Each structure stands twice: as C-alpha cells, then as structure tokens.
XYZ file of C-alpha atoms in Angstrom:
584
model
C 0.585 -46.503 -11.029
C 1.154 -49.828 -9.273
C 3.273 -51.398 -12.345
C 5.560 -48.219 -12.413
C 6.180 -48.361 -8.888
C 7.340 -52.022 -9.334
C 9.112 -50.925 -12.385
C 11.374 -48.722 -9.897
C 11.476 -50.850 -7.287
C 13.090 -53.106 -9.715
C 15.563 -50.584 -11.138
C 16.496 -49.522 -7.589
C 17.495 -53.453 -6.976
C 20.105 -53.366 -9.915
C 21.500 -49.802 -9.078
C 21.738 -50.054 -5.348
C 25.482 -50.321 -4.953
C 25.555 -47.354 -7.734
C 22.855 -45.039 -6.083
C 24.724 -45.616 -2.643
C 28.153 -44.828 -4.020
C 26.899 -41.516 -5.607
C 24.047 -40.853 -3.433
C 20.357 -38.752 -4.808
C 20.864 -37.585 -8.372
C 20.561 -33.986 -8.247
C 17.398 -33.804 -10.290
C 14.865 -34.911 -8.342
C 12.653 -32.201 -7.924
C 9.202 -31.050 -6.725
C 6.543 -28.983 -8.390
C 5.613 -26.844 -5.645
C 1.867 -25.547 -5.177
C 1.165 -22.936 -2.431
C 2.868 -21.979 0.724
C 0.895 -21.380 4.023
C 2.343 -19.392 6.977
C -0.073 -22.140 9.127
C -0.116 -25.888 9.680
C -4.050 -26.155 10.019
C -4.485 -24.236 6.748
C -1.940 -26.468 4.944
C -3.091 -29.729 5.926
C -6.620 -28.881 4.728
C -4.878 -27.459 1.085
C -2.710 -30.643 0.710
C -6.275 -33.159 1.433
C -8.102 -30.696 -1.392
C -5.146 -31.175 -3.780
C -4.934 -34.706 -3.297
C -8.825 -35.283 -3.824
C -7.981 -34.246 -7.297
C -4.401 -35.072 -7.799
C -1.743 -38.079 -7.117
C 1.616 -37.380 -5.723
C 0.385 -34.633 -2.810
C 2.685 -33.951 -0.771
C 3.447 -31.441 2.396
C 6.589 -30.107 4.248
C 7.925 -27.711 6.283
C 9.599 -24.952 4.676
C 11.391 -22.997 7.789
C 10.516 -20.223 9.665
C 7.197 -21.297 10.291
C 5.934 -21.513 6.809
C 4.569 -24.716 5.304
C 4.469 -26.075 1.462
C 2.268 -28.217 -0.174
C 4.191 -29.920 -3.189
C 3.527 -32.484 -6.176
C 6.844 -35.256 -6.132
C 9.250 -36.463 -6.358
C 9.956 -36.305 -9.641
C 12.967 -36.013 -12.283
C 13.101 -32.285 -13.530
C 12.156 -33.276 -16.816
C 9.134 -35.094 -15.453
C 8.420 -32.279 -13.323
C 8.296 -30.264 -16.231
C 5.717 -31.877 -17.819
C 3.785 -31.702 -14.540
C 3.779 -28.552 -14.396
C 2.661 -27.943 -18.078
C -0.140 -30.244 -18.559
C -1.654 -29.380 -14.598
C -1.321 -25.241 -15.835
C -3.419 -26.006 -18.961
C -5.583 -28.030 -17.469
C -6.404 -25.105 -14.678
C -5.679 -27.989 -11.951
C -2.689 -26.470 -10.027
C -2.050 -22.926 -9.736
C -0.459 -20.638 -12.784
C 2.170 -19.616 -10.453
C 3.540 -23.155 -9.701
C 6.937 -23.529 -10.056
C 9.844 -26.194 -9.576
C 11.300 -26.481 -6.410
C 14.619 -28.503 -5.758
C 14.263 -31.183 -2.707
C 16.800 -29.626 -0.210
C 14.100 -27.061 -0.209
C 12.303 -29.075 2.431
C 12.105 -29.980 5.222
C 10.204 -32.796 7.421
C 7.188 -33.941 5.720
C 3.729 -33.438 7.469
C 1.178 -34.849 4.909
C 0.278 -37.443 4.254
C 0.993 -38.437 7.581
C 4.146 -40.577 8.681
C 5.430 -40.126 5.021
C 8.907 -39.542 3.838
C 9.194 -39.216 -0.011
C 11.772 -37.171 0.588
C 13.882 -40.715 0.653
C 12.058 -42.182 -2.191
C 12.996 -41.987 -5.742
C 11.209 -40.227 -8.111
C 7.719 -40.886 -10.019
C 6.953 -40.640 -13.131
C 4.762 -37.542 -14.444
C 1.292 -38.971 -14.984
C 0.144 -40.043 -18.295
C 4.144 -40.517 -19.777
C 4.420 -43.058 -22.127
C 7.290 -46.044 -21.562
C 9.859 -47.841 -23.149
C 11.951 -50.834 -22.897
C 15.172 -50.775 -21.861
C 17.597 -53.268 -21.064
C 17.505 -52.801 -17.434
C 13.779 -52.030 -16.750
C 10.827 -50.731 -18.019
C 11.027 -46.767 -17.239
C 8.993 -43.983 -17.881
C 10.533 -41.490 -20.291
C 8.922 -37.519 -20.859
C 7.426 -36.802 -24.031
C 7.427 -33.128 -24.554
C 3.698 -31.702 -24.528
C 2.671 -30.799 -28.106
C 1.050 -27.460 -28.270
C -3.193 -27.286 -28.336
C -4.492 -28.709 -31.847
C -6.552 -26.057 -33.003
C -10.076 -26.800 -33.861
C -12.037 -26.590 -36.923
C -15.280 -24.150 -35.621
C -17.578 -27.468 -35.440
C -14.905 -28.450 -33.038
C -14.897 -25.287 -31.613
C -18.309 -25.274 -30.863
C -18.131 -28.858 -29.543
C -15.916 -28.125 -26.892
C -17.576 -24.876 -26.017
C -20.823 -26.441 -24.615
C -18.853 -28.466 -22.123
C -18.014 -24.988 -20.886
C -20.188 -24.537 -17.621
C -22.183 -21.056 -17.251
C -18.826 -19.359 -15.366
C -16.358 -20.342 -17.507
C -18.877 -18.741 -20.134
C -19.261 -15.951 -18.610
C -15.525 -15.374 -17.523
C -14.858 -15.701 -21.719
C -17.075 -12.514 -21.434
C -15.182 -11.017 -19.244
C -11.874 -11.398 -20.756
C -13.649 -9.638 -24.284
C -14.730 -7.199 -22.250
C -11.577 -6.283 -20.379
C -9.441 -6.203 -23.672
C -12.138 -3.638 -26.002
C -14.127 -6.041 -27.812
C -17.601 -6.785 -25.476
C -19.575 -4.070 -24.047
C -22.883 -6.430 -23.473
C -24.053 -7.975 -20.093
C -22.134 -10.789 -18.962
C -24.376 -13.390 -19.259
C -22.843 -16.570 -20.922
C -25.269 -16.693 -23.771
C -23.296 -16.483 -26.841
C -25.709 -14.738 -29.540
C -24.643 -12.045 -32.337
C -23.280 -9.630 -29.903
C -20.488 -11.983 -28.364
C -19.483 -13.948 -31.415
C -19.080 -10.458 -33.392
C -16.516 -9.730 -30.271
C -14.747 -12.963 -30.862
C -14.459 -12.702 -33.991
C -13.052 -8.808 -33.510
C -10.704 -10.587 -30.863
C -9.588 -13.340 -33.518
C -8.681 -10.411 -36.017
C -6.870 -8.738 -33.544
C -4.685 -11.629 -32.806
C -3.927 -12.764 -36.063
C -6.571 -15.775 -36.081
C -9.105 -16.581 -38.489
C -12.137 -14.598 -37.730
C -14.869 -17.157 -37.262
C -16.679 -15.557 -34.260
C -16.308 -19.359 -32.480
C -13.039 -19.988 -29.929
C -11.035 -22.552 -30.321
C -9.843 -24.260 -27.173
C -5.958 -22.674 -27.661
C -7.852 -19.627 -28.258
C -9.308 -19.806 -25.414
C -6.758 -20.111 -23.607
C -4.745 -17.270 -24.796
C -7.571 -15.132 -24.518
C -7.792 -15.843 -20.843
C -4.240 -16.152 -20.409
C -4.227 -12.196 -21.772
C -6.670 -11.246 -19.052
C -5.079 -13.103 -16.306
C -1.277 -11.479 -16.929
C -1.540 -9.151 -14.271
C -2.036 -11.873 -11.829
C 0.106 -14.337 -13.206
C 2.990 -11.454 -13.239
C 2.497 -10.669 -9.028
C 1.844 -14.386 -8.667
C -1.604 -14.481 -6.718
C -2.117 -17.230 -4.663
C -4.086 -17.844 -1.750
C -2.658 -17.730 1.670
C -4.540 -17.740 5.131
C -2.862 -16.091 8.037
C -4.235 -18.440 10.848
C -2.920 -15.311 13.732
C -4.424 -12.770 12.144
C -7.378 -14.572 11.048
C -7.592 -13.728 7.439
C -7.544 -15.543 4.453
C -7.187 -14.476 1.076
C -5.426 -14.176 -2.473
C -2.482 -12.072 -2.226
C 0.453 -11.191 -4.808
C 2.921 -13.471 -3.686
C 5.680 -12.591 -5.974
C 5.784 -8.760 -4.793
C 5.203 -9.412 -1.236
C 6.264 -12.005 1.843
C 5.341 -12.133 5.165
C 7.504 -9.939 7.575
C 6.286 -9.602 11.143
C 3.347 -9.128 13.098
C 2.431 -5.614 14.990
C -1.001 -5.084 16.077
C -3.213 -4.399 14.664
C -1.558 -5.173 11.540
C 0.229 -8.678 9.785
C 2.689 -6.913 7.587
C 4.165 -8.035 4.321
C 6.440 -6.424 3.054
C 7.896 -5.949 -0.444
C 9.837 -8.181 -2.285
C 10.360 -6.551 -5.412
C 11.312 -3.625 -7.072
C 8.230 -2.695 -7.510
C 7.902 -1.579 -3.600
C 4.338 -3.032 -3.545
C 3.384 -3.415 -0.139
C 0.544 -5.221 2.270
C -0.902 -5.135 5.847
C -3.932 -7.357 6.822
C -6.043 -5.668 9.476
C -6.805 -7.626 12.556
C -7.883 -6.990 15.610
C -11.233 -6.965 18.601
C -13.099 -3.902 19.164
C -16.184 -2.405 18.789
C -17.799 0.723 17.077
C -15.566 2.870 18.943
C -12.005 1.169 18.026
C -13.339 1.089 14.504
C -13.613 5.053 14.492
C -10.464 5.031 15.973
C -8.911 3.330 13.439
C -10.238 4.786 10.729
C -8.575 8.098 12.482
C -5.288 7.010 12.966
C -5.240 5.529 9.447
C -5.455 8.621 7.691
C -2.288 9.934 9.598
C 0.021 7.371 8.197
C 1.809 7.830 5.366
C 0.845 5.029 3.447
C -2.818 6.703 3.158
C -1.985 10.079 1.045
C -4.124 12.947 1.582
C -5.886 13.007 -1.957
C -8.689 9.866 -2.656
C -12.177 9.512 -1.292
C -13.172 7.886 2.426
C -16.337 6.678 3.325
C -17.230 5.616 6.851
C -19.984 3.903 7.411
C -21.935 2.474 10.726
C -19.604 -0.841 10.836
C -17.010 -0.534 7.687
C -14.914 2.436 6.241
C -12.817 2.515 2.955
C -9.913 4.914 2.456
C -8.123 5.431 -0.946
C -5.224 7.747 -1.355
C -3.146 9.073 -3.594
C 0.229 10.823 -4.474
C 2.780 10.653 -7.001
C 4.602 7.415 -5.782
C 1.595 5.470 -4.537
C -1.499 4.700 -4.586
C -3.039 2.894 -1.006
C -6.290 1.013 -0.266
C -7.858 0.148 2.758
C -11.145 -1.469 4.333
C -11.925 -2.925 7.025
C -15.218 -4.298 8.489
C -16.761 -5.333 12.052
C -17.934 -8.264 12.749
C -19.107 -10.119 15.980
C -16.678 -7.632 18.007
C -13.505 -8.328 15.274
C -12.420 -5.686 13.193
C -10.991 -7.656 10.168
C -9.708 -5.868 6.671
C -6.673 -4.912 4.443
C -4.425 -1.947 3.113
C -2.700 -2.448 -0.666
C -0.233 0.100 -1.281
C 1.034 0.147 -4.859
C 3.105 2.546 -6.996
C 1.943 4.963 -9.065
C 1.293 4.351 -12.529
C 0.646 0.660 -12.973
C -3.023 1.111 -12.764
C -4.305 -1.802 -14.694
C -2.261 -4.137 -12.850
C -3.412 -2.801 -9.293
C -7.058 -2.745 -10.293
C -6.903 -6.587 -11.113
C -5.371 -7.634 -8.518
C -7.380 -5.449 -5.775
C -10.606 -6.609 -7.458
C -9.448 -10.234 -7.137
C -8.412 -10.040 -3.151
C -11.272 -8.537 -2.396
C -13.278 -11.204 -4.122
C -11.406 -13.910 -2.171
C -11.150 -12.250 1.192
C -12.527 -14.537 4.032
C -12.899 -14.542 7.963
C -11.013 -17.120 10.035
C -11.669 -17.778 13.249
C -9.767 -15.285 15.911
C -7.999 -11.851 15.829
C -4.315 -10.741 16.262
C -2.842 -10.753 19.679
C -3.367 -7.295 20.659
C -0.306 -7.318 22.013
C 1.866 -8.921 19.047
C 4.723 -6.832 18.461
C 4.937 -5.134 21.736
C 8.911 -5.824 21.914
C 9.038 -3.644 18.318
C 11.429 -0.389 18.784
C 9.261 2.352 20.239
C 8.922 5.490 18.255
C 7.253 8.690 18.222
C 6.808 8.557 14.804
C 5.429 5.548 14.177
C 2.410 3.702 14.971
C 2.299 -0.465 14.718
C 5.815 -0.060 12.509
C 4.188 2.305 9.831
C 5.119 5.627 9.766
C 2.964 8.561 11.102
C 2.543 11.193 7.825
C 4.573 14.267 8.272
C 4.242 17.724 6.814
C 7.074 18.849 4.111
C 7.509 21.800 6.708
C 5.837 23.679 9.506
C 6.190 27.326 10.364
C 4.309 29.695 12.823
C 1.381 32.060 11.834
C -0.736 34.340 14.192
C -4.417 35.375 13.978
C -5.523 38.610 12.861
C -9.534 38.422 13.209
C -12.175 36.720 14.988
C -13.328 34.727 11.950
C -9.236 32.623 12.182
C -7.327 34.707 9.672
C -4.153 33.884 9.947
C -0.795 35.921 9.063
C 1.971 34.154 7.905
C 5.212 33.545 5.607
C 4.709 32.911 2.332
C 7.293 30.065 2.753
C 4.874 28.006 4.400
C 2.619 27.928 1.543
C 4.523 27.401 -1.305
C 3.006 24.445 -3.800
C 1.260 22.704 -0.701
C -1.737 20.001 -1.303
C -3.151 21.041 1.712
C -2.524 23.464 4.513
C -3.388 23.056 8.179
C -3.543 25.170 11.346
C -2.578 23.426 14.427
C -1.977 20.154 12.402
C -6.298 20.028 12.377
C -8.030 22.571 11.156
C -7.263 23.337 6.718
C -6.780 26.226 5.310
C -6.694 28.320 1.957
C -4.534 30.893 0.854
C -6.484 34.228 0.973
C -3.848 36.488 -0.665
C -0.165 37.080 -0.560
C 2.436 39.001 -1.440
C 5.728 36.748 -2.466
C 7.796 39.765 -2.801
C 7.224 40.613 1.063
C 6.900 36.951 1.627
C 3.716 37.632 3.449
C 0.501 34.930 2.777
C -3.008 35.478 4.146
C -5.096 32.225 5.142
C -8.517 31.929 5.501
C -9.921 28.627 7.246
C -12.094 26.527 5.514
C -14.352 26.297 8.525
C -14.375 29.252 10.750
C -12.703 29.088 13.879
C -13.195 31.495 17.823
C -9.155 31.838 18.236
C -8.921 33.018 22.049
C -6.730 36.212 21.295
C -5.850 38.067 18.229
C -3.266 40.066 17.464
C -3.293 43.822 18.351
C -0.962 46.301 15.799
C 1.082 48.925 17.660
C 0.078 51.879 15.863
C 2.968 53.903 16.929
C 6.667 53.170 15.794
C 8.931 51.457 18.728
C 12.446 53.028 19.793
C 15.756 51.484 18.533
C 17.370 49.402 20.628
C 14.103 48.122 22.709
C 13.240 44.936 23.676
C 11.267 42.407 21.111
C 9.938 38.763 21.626
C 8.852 36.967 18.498
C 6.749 33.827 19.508
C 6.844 30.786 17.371
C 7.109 26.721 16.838
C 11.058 26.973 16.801
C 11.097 23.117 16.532
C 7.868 22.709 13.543
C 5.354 21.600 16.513
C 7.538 18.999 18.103
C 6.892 20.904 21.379
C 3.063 21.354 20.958
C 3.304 25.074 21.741
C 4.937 28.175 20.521
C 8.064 29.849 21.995
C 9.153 32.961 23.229
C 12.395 33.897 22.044
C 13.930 37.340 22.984
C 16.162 39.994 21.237
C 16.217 43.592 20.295
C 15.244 45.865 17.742
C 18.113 47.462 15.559
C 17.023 49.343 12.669
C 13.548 50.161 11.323
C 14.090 49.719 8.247
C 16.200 46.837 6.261
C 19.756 46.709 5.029
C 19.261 48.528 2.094
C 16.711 50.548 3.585
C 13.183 49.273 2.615
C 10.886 51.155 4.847
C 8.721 47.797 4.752
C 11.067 45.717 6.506
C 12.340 46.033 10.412
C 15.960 44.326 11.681
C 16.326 42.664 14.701
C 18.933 41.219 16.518
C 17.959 38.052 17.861
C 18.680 34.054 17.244
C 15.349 32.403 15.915
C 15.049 28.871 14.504
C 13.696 27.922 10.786
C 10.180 27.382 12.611
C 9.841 30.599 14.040
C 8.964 32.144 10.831
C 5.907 33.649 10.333
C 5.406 34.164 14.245
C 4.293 37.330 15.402
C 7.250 40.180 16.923
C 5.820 42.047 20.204
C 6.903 44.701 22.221
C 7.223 44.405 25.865
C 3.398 44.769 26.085
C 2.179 42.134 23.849
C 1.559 44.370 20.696
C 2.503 43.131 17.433
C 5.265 44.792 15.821
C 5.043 42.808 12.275
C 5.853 39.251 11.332
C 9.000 37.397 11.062
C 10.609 36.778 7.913
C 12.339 33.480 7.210
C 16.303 33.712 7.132
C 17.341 35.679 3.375
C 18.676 32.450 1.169
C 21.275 33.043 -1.140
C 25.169 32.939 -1.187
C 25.380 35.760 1.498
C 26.028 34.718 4.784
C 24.654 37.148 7.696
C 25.663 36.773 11.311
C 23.248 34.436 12.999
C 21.726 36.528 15.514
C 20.491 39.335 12.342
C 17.041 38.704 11.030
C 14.533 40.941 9.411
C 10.508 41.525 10.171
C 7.572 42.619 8.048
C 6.311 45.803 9.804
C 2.733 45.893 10.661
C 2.247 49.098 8.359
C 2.826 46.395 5.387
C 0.577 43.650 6.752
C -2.275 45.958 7.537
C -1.928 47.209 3.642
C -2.351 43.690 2.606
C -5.316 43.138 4.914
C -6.810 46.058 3.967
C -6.588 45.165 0.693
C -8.620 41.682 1.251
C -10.969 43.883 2.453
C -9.760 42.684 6.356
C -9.508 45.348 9.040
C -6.671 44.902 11.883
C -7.205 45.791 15.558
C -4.663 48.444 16.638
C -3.719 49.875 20.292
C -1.737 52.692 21.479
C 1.635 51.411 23.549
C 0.795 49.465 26.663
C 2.509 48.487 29.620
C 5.063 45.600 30.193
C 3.435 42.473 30.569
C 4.798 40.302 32.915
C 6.621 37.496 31.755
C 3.422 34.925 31.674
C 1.209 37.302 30.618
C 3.207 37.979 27.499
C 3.784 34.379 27.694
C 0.155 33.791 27.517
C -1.146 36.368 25.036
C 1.395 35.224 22.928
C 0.447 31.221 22.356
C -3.121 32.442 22.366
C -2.599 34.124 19.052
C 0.427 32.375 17.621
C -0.806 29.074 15.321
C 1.250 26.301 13.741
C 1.167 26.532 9.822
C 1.593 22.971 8.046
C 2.481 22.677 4.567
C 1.147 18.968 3.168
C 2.318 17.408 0.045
C-alpha cells in the first residue's frame, strides 16, 4: 500500500498544473456501506469495518444521517471493490457506488479529509508501467472457477458449523431438504444437493461447488437483497435492527413511534416502538393499537404478562407488531406490507426480528408534540374507521337489536356502540330490515315498546338516531310528522313521514309523542328518482314484530301513552337507540 501511495504522490507531482486547471476528475467515487441516523452508532460501524478492511471511511450525509464509506476510488476501481468485497461476504450485498459530492465533512477516522485526496487503488489490482508512473490499472473479476467435487469437498470443510447449516437452510427453503438443520452432510443432504444441482442445470454430484454455493445462497437471500436489509440503530428511539432500507427511510419521530415511511411503490411501511411505561401503558398500547388502521381486524393477538403480538390482515396489507417490557421501557416494532408478496415479507420479518436489539434510552415522550392535532389520528397514524355507521334500537333484554339492512351489507365485523360485535340474526332485504344478535349478551337500560294501535295522520313523530355516524357520541332527536300509513304505491308495510333525517339516522327507532315505537326508519330510496328532501318512509312495527316473531323473538307492546316531556322522550329514546358499525 505504501509503494502505491508513492506511486500517486509521484503522478500528482507531474499533473499538478493539469489537475489544478481542470480540477477533481469526475470519477472518483466511493463504495458506500451503511447509513446511520446517529453519530455514536456510526463511529463504532466505521472502527468494525476498518478492523477488517483498508480505506474506511465516515461522513456526514445531511439531515442528520451519517455514512460509512470505502474510498476514494476511480469508478472502475470502485467497481471491483464492490465485486470482490460482495463475494467475499465482507461488505454488505446492498453496497452500492456513491459519487463524492454525496458527502459531506468527514468524521472518521478522525481529523481526516480524503475527500481532497486522490483516489486509491482497489486492493489486490495488478500494475503496469507507464511512461509517467507506475499506476494501478482494474482487471475485471473473472467469474468463480468451478470445482471438480474433490475440490468441492476441499473447500467445504473450511465451512464453519453456520455456514453449514445456513447451506441447509437455503435447500430447505427452495423444496429440496426436509431434515434437521444440523450441518452434518450425510445421504439425506447430499441427495438434496444433488436434486438442487439438477434443478439448476449443474451436474448432479450431491457435493457444492464454491459458485454453487453461492448461487444457492444468493437464491435464498433475494428477498433481502431486493428490499436492501441493512442494519440501522435509531440512537432516540433506542432500537437497533435490520430493516429494508430500499422500501423504507426515516421520516419523523411521534411518540411513541420512529416512523419510516415508504419509499417505494411497494407502500411498505415501518414504525419502531419506543417508549417508558409499565404494565399498565403496555395494556394500553396494545388497546389503542388495534384501533389503527394499519392493524386490520382479521389475524391473531396474543397478550401476554410483559409482551403482546398483533397480526392483521385485509386485502391491501398485511401488519405486524410486538413489543416487549423491559426495565420500565416498552421497546418493539410494526411491519406493514402489501398483500400478496408473502414470501418476501416472511423473510424479511423473520430476519428483523432475529437482529432486533435494545439500546440504551426511550423516545422523548414528548417528540412530535408540534405534529398537526387530529381527531382522527393518534401519534400520525390513522385511527381505523368503519365503512359506515347507522342507528339500531333494542328490542329485548338479551341486546337484540333492530336495524337497516344497509348497515350490514358484506361487513367483516359488526359492532354496537363501536364495542360490543354482533351477528346478523335474520333479515329481510326486501323490507331492508336486519336482526342482530350480540355475541356476548348485553342489560340495554330500555327497550323498545310497539304501539299496538295505529297513530292518526298528521301527528307528531320523532325518530332518534346517530345523524352524524357517532361523531356526536349520542343519538338525536329529530322531529316531523306522519303523512300516510302506507307507502307511495301503497304497501301496507311501509309508513311516510315528513321529516328531514340524515344518512345516519337510518335504522333509528320512530316514536310517538309518548315514546312508543312506531317502526324503524328506512334509509333514503336510491335510484334515479329524486323525492323532496323532507319525504322518507318507515317500516311499521306490524312488519318488524312478523320478523321477530319469526326468529322466534317476542316484542313488548303498550297501549297509547301520554306525551312525554321533552327529556323524557329525550331520555327513553338514547336508552334504546344503539350505533350500528359496519367493519371491513
């Protein structure tokens, strides 16, 4: 190394007055090796590169992010770099070439500057003679020499037990090996080899060459290599792991989460979790989780005494979380990835789980706290919303509920009050009328009470409902008249009113002055018709108690009563009336 560093000291003697007419030839490159959000953490990368490798480098990349880098170099040098350290498993697979204006002041080694030094040469190039100087020049790297199998098995036993056992691994994960992984190569492993061989147009010998090898493991590794995983530690949140690099980049920080956000088209996504607490905030948190809607409704949870795991899934994505506490620090991760690129996600989940560690110190709790507020968010992520919400009102004491059969309509799940789930009993789409049972039975505080005896035209009718899907967090009371008692076309089933309700209100219950239930609203008639706003239509409780009675459900009825005063009705009303949530 010393005589090629006089060899350019010489050459930069005779081209002085050149170099300083024309200034840095534009390829002098670096071959750049990770990228750290933190100083600390990069200092201590660039020493562990350079125990191992010459020409270690670090610099500043902007916006707080740091670079450890091999250089400088010539691009075609840099090139070679970067092909003989991938084979050789020295630098990482997703090193690439970075061009020098890339950096910025150099940190390590300390009080360097190579950014104003001309290029080395790639280690191990051969030289020539030229008239100036003696330079180095590239020699392109020839591709493996394959191995005859005594070879073979030569270079195999300087394989140590893991790199054995990761050969395994690789069969394994492609179809051929379905033994233990245990690094002992008898019958059972060499038959898979040789199956592997076959399948890759290779001579069957049941021994691996080094190239073969190498494209064995190369075939398992693609789904990292293609999301480029690479190690990062996030010194603020405390966290460091392998992450997919080339989907996702660090975006901001809002506690309790680091968020990185997606890069590609792929829309993959990450948040590290990080934050103190106790038993308590870890509950909490494994609460509030499932409301988001990066955690769909369908996957298994599992919350245990100081961990919990959530998977979910829908058709665009699939999400993973866990998180652990430790010493009063709640510490863990959520991967959300798209749907249908299973193999992929499972590889690289598996391998950031295997490399997650613990740093020293949580997240400011209060990191983010100048972030836009919202109602429907939570730490930048947004709260999970139902496709729609309508109103529904108890008919027993067990929590049947009434309602449109609108609200039900190709749901994953149904909820009452946003809580409590629910299963459609029966229903009658012609009506539009759906029965719901609760999954676990509920004491509702009132129930609804049929008027058994038919109101006068022309009298005044309440229906109460969640006009604006639950925004308010109780029903309304919204007042109007009835017209006819029968429908347009005169079903007997049906009952016209003449009041202005909102999309919500459906399903709600319509009362008389007294607090009796009349029937149920319907939802506004769709279609190319367009009625006057203020004309909507009812099931009449004659119909509903059919269907009931047909469930084998008995409604309570009452003779007319007298007005209620305008909180009592108020009152009886909410008691009985029940948001109706339609999940996807």
């Amino acid at each position: 190394m010393k005589n090629i560093f006089v060899a350019v000291a010489l050459l930069m003697t005779a081209l002085m007055s050149m170099a300083t007419a024309q200034g840095r030839p534009d390829d002098i490159v670096f071959v750049q090796l990770e990228a750290h959000p933190s100083l600390t953490t990069s200092q201590r990368r660039a020493q562990g590169f350079a125990d191992q490798l010459s020409d270690v480098n670090g610099f500043s990349l902007g916006g707080g992010w740091y670079g450890i880098a091999l250089g400088p170099y010539r691009r075609d040098d840099a090139e070679r770099v970067l092909q003989v350290y991938r084979s050789e498993r020295r630098i990482p697979s997703d090193a690439y070439i970075a061009e020098a204006r890339s950096y910025g002041n150099q940190f390590y080694p300390v009080g360097a500057n190579v950014l104003n030094r001309d290029p080395v040469t790639s280690p191990g190039a051969p030289t020539q003679t030229t008239d100036q100087a003696t330079v180095s020049t590239p020699e392109p790297e020839p591709e493996p020499a394959d191995e005859t199998p005594a070879q073979a098995r030569r270079s195999e036993r300087l394989l140590t037990s893991q790199e054995r056992k990761d050969l395994q691994i690789a069969l394994q994960w492609a179809g051929f090996y379905s033994a233990a992984i245990d690094g002992a190569y008898g019958p059972g492993t060499r038959r898979s080899m040789g199956d592997w061989q076959a399948a890759n147009g290779y001579e069957p010998t049941g021994i691996l060459t080094t190239k073969q090898r190498q494209a064995l493991l190369d075939q398992y590794n693609a789904p990292l290599i293609s999301v480029g995983m690479s190690r990062i530690a996030d010194s603020k949140a405390g966290i460091e792991m392998k992450i997919p690099t080339k989907a996702v980049r660090f975006a901001r920080y809002e506690a309790p989460f680091a968020h990185y956000d997606s890069i590609s088209a792929d829309g993959i996504r990450l948040l590290l979790i990080s934050q103190p607490g106790d038993r308590r905030t870890l509950y909490g948190l494994y609460d509030i989780m499932q409301t988001l809607e990066i955690v769909p409704l369908d996957g298994p949870r599992e919350r245990k005494e100081r961990s919990f795991t959530l998977e979910g899934r829908n058709a665009r994505m699939v999400s993973y979380t866990e998180a652990v506490l430790r010493d009063g620090e709640i510490k863990g991760f959520t991967l959300i990835w798209p749907t249908g690129d299973e193999e992929r996600r499972t590889r690289v989940l598996a391998e950031m789980r295997a490399s997650f560690e613990r740093l020293d110190g949580v997240l400011d709790p209060a990191a983010g706290g100048e972030a836009l507020q919202n109602v429907d968010l939570v730490s930048g992520l947004s709260v999970r919303k139902p496709r729609l919400s309508r109103s529904g009102f108890f008919v027993d004491r067990d929590g049947t509920v009434v309602t449109t059969a609108e609200a039900v309509k190709g749901c994953t799940r149904i909820t009452l009050d946003g809580t409590y789930q629910a299963q459609v009993a029966g229903q009658d789409s012609a009506l539009g009328i759906a029965i719901l049972k609760p999954k676990d039975r509920l004491a509702p505080a009132s129930i609804a009470q049929f008027r058994r005896s038919s109101p006068r035209l022309k009298s005044e009718v309440s229906v109460s409902g969640y006009s604006y899907e639950g925004k308010l967090g109780a029903p309304t009371l919204t007042f109007g008249k009835l017209e006819d008692l029968t429908g347009l076309r005169g079903e007997t089933e049906l009952t016209r009113l003449a009041l202005n309700v909102e999309p919500g209100d459906a399903g709600g219950p319509v009362l008389d002055t007294g607090g009796a239930v009349l029937g149920m609203l319907l939802p506004r008639p769709a279609g190319d018709q367009q009625l006057p706003p203020n004309v909507s239509f009812a099931a009449n409780g004659a119909t509903i108690d059919g269907l009931l009675q047909g469930l084998g459900l008995t409604a309570t009825s009452v003779e007319l009563r007298n007005a209620a005063t305008p909180d009592g009705l108020l009152r009886e009303a909410s008691e009985m009336t029940v948001l109706v949530s339609c999940w996807d």
